[in-house]
GROMACS .gro file of C-alpha atoms in nm:
model
  208
    1MET     CA    1   0.746  -0.844   1.097
    2GLY     CA    2   0.613  -1.136   1.299
    3SER     CA    3   0.670  -0.944   1.626
    4LEU     CA    4   0.404  -0.684   1.542
    5ALA     CA    5   0.111  -0.672   1.782
    6PRO     CA    6  -0.225  -0.743   1.613
    7ARG     CA    7  -0.341  -0.381   1.633
    8ASP     CA    8  -0.012  -0.259   1.482
    9ARG     CA    9  -0.086  -0.463   1.170
   10LEU     CA   10  -0.409  -0.272   1.108
   11ILE     CA   11  -0.415   0.016   0.860
   12VAL     CA   12  -0.744   0.204   0.845
   13ALA     CA   13  -0.823   0.389   0.523
   14LEU     CA   14  -0.936   0.747   0.575
   15ASP     CA   15  -1.149   0.743   0.261
   16PHE     CA   16  -1.334   1.064   0.337
   17PRO     CA   17  -1.392   1.383   0.137
   18ASP     CA   18  -1.268   1.622   0.406
   19SER     CA   19  -1.052   1.652   0.715
   20VAL     CA   20  -1.345   1.689   0.956
   21SER     CA   21  -1.470   1.339   0.877
   22ALA     CA   22  -1.118   1.196   0.869
   23LEU     CA   23  -1.015   1.344   1.203
   24SER     CA   24  -1.336   1.219   1.362
   25MET     CA   25  -1.244   0.864   1.258
   26VAL     CA   26  -0.888   0.906   1.381
   27GLU     CA   27  -1.016   1.015   1.721
   28ARG     CA   28  -1.259   0.723   1.741
   29LEU     CA   29  -0.982   0.472   1.667
   30ARG     CA   30  -0.701   0.637   1.864
   31GLY     CA   31  -0.486   0.365   2.020
   32ASP     CA   32  -0.676   0.081   1.850
   33VAL     CA   33  -0.497   0.068   1.514
   34GLY     CA   34  -0.138   0.096   1.404
   35MET     CA   35  -0.165   0.326   1.106
   36PHE     CA   36  -0.399   0.539   0.897
   37LYS     CA   37  -0.402   0.553   0.517
   38ILE     CA   38  -0.452   0.875   0.326
   39GLY     CA   39  -0.537   0.824  -0.039
   40LYS     CA   40  -0.596   1.039  -0.342
   41GLN     CA   41  -0.939   1.175  -0.250
   42LEU     CA   42  -0.849   1.307   0.094
   43PHE     CA   43  -0.502   1.424  -0.009
   44THR     CA   44  -0.643   1.612  -0.309
   45SER     CA   45  -0.904   1.773  -0.086
   46GLU     CA   46  -0.687   1.862   0.213
   47GLY     CA   47  -0.327   1.845   0.092
   48PRO     CA   48  -0.005   1.795   0.289
   49ALA     CA   49  -0.130   1.998   0.587
   50LEU     CA   50  -0.349   1.714   0.711
   51VAL     CA   51  -0.062   1.465   0.679
   52ARG     CA   52   0.163   1.696   0.881
   53GLN     CA   53  -0.109   1.742   1.143
   54LEU     CA   54  -0.150   1.367   1.191
   55THR     CA   55   0.219   1.279   1.194
   56ALA     CA   56   0.289   1.565   1.436
   57ALA     CA   57   0.026   1.414   1.667
   58GLY     CA   58   0.216   1.085   1.663
   59HIS     CA   59   0.003   0.891   1.417
   60LYS     CA   60   0.167   0.665   1.160
   61ILE     CA   61   0.054   0.740   0.806
   62PHE     CA   62   0.051   0.535   0.487
   63LEU     CA   63   0.040   0.789   0.204
   64ASP     CA   64  -0.129   0.594  -0.074
   65LEU     CA   65  -0.074   0.806  -0.385
   66LYS     CA   66   0.073   0.536  -0.614
   67PHE     CA   67   0.331   0.753  -0.792
   68HIS     CA   68   0.393   0.652  -1.154
   69ASP     CA   69   0.599   0.882  -1.376
   70ILE     CA   70   0.950   0.932  -1.508
   71PRO     CA   71   1.223   0.859  -1.248
   72ASN     CA   72   1.315   1.221  -1.176
   73THR     CA   73   0.953   1.325  -1.121
   74VAL     CA   74   0.882   1.029  -0.895
   75ALA     CA   75   1.199   1.095  -0.697
   76GLY     CA   76   1.086   1.450  -0.631
   77ALA     CA   77   0.740   1.337  -0.528
   78VAL     CA   78   0.879   1.068  -0.296
   79ARG     CA   79   1.121   1.315  -0.139
   80ALA     CA   80   0.834   1.556  -0.072
   81ALA     CA   81   0.614   1.279   0.068
   82ALA     CA   82   0.891   1.147   0.292
   83SER     CA   83   0.949   1.496   0.433
   84LEU     CA   84   0.594   1.485   0.574
   85GLY     CA   85   0.700   1.215   0.817
   86VAL     CA   86   0.494   0.931   0.671
   87SER     CA   87   0.574   0.569   0.754
   88LEU     CA   88   0.474   0.413   0.422
   89LEU     CA   89   0.429   0.544   0.069
   90ASN     CA   90   0.393   0.369  -0.264
   91VAL     CA   91   0.479   0.375  -0.633
   92HIS     CA   92   0.357   0.161  -0.922
   93ALA     CA   93   0.603  -0.123  -0.982
   94ALA     CA   94   0.500  -0.111  -1.349
   95GLY     CA   95   0.687   0.221  -1.366
   96GLY     CA   96   1.005   0.017  -1.404
   97GLU     CA   97   1.334  -0.049  -1.233
   98ALA     CA   98   1.491   0.294  -1.287
   99MET     CA   99   1.185   0.467  -1.146
  100MET     CA  100   1.175   0.242  -0.838
  101GLN     CA  101   1.547   0.283  -0.780
  102ALA     CA  102   1.500   0.660  -0.790
  103ALA     CA  103   1.214   0.632  -0.540
  104ALA     CA  104   1.425   0.421  -0.303
  105ARG     CA  105   1.713   0.669  -0.317
  106ALA     CA  106   1.480   0.963  -0.258
  107ALA     CA  107   1.339   0.804   0.059
  108ALA     CA  108   1.677   0.703   0.200
  109GLY     CA  109   1.744   0.848   0.544
  110SER     CA  110   1.377   0.924   0.611
  111THR     CA  111   1.114   0.741   0.814
  112ALA     CA  112   0.932   0.639   0.495
  113ARG     CA  113   0.940   0.286   0.360
  114VAL     CA  114   0.858   0.259  -0.010
  115LEU     CA  115   0.622  -0.006  -0.145
  116GLY     CA  116   0.567  -0.117  -0.502
  117VAL     CA  117   0.208  -0.164  -0.618
  118THR     CA  118   0.199  -0.491  -0.811
  119VAL     CA  119  -0.147  -0.559  -0.957
  120LEU     CA  120  -0.442  -0.341  -0.860
  121THR     CA  121  -0.692  -0.547  -0.665
  122SER     CA  122  -0.969  -0.432  -0.898
  123LEU     CA  123  -0.812  -0.600  -1.204
  124ASN     CA  124  -0.894  -0.953  -1.318
  125GLN     CA  125  -0.742  -1.161  -1.598
  126GLN     CA  126  -0.964  -1.018  -1.870
  127GLN     CA  127  -0.894  -0.660  -1.771
  128LEU     CA  128  -0.519  -0.720  -1.758
  129GLU     CA  129  -0.526  -0.871  -2.108
  130ALA     CA  130  -0.714  -0.566  -2.234
  131VAL     CA  131  -0.419  -0.343  -2.135
  132GLY     CA  132  -0.155  -0.575  -2.276
  133PHE     CA  133  -0.058  -0.813  -1.994
  134SER     CA  134  -0.078  -1.177  -2.104
  135GLU     CA  135   0.032  -1.323  -1.769
  136THR     CA  136  -0.206  -1.436  -1.499
  137PRO     CA  137  -0.253  -1.184  -1.216
  138GLU     CA  138  -0.049  -1.411  -0.990
  139ARG     CA  139   0.249  -1.443  -1.227
  140LEU     CA  140   0.242  -1.070  -1.298
  141ALA     CA  141   0.235  -0.989  -0.926
  142VAL     CA  142   0.537  -1.212  -0.863
  143ARG     CA  143   0.732  -1.064  -1.154
  144LEU     CA  144   0.666  -0.705  -1.045
  145ALA     CA  145   0.737  -0.786  -0.680
  146ARG     CA  146   1.073  -0.938  -0.771
  147LEU     CA  147   1.150  -0.626  -0.971
  148ALA     CA  148   1.057  -0.409  -0.672
  149LEU     CA  149   1.287  -0.613  -0.447
  150ARG     CA  150   1.573  -0.587  -0.695
  151SER     CA  151   1.516  -0.213  -0.723
  152GLY     CA  152   1.565  -0.157  -0.351
  153LEU     CA  153   1.205  -0.107  -0.237
  154ASP     CA  154   1.097  -0.217   0.109
  155GLY     CA  155   0.793  -0.418   0.008
  156VAL     CA  156   0.484  -0.444  -0.207
  157VAL     CA  157   0.113  -0.383  -0.205
  158ALA     CA  158  -0.072  -0.694  -0.320
  159ALA     CA  159  -0.415  -0.853  -0.300
  160PRO     CA  160  -0.480  -1.096  -0.013
  161ASN     CA  161  -0.512  -1.390  -0.250
  162LYS     CA  162  -0.152  -1.331  -0.365
  163ALA     CA  163   0.007  -1.281  -0.021
  164ALA     CA  164   0.101  -1.646   0.042
  165LEU     CA  165   0.259  -1.681  -0.302
  166LEU     CA  166   0.459  -1.360  -0.264
  167ARG     CA  167   0.577  -1.457   0.083
  168ARG     CA  168   0.710  -1.789  -0.050
  169GLU     CA  169   0.880  -1.619  -0.344
  170LEU     CA  170   1.028  -1.317  -0.165
  171GLY     CA  171   1.121  -1.435   0.183
  172THR     CA  172   1.042  -1.298   0.526
  173ASP     CA  173   1.213  -0.958   0.521
  174PHE     CA  174   1.007  -0.801   0.241
  175LEU     CA  175   0.694  -0.615   0.353
  176ILE     CA  176   0.356  -0.724   0.219
  177VAL     CA  177   0.067  -0.480   0.261
  178THR     CA  178  -0.276  -0.607   0.161
  179PRO     CA  179  -0.583  -0.402   0.072
  180GLY     CA  180  -0.915  -0.575   0.005
  181VAL     CA  181  -0.942  -0.713   0.359
  182ARG     CA  182  -1.301  -0.761   0.478
  183LEU     CA  183  -1.468  -0.914   0.783
  184ASP     CA  184  -1.712  -1.056   0.530
  185ALA     CA  185  -1.518  -1.183   0.227
  186GLY     CA  186  -1.835  -1.151   0.021
  187ASP     CA  187  -1.820  -0.769   0.046
  188ARG     CA  188  -1.595  -0.709  -0.254
  189GLN     CA  189  -1.670  -0.348  -0.358
  190ASP     CA  190  -1.407  -0.278  -0.631
  191HIS     CA  191  -1.171  -0.560  -0.528
  192ALA     CA  192  -1.140  -0.874  -0.739
  193GLY     CA  193  -0.956  -1.059  -0.459
  194VAL     CA  194  -1.060  -1.023  -0.096
  195ALA     CA  195  -1.006  -1.215   0.229
  196THR     CA  196  -1.075  -1.187   0.599
  197PRO     CA  197  -0.811  -1.043   0.837
  198ALA     CA  198  -0.725  -1.385   0.983
  199GLU     CA  199  -0.684  -1.540   0.638
  200THR     CA  200  -0.463  -1.254   0.523
  201VAL     CA  201  -0.230  -1.268   0.823
  202ARG     CA  202  -0.199  -1.646   0.793
  203ALA     CA  203  -0.103  -1.598   0.429
  204GLY     CA  204   0.197  -1.388   0.534
  205ALA     CA  205   0.084  -1.025   0.515
  206ASP     CA  206   0.256  -0.778   0.746
  207TYR     CA  207  -0.012  -0.510   0.729
  208ILE     CA  208  -0.380  -0.536   0.640
   0.00000   0.00000   0.00000
């Protein structure tokens, strides 16, 4: 993905409660960013209609719903999401190999590329141990990313501080999408690992 123009690497999160606010942001940034992300709040509020409206207008959409369920249910959800014309969608890699394989098959032939969510950027070592993961966040991210690659997914979602490690482990053809990117790395909000845009791209991320 090294040939991407800088603006094409940028994904702007439409973290708004309604379509009026979201569409206002889309209009303000028209032509300046490569993709817009629709997450759970906006999708729950406005549904597929807003996704269709934006893709029909030529905007690339990352549908960030993090599907995690039995393989058949996830396959149906991925198929429905892909039919909206999105460019990226994601599933939790912790859902397992069979689930990710089903997701990859469901997206085949569409414009959608499927990403596996490795470790949520809000989770630190202590929080991971509390839910049963004894590995460090870095080792867990690598293990889940390798599983996503083996399962036929197109890439992963991972924190900026894990991008360089994942790029070394997984090669150049696997997409890495990084949330938690800030102009000021001190502005963490819910993210345990953050970085600036320049740091994240240097680490090997395709999209930030």
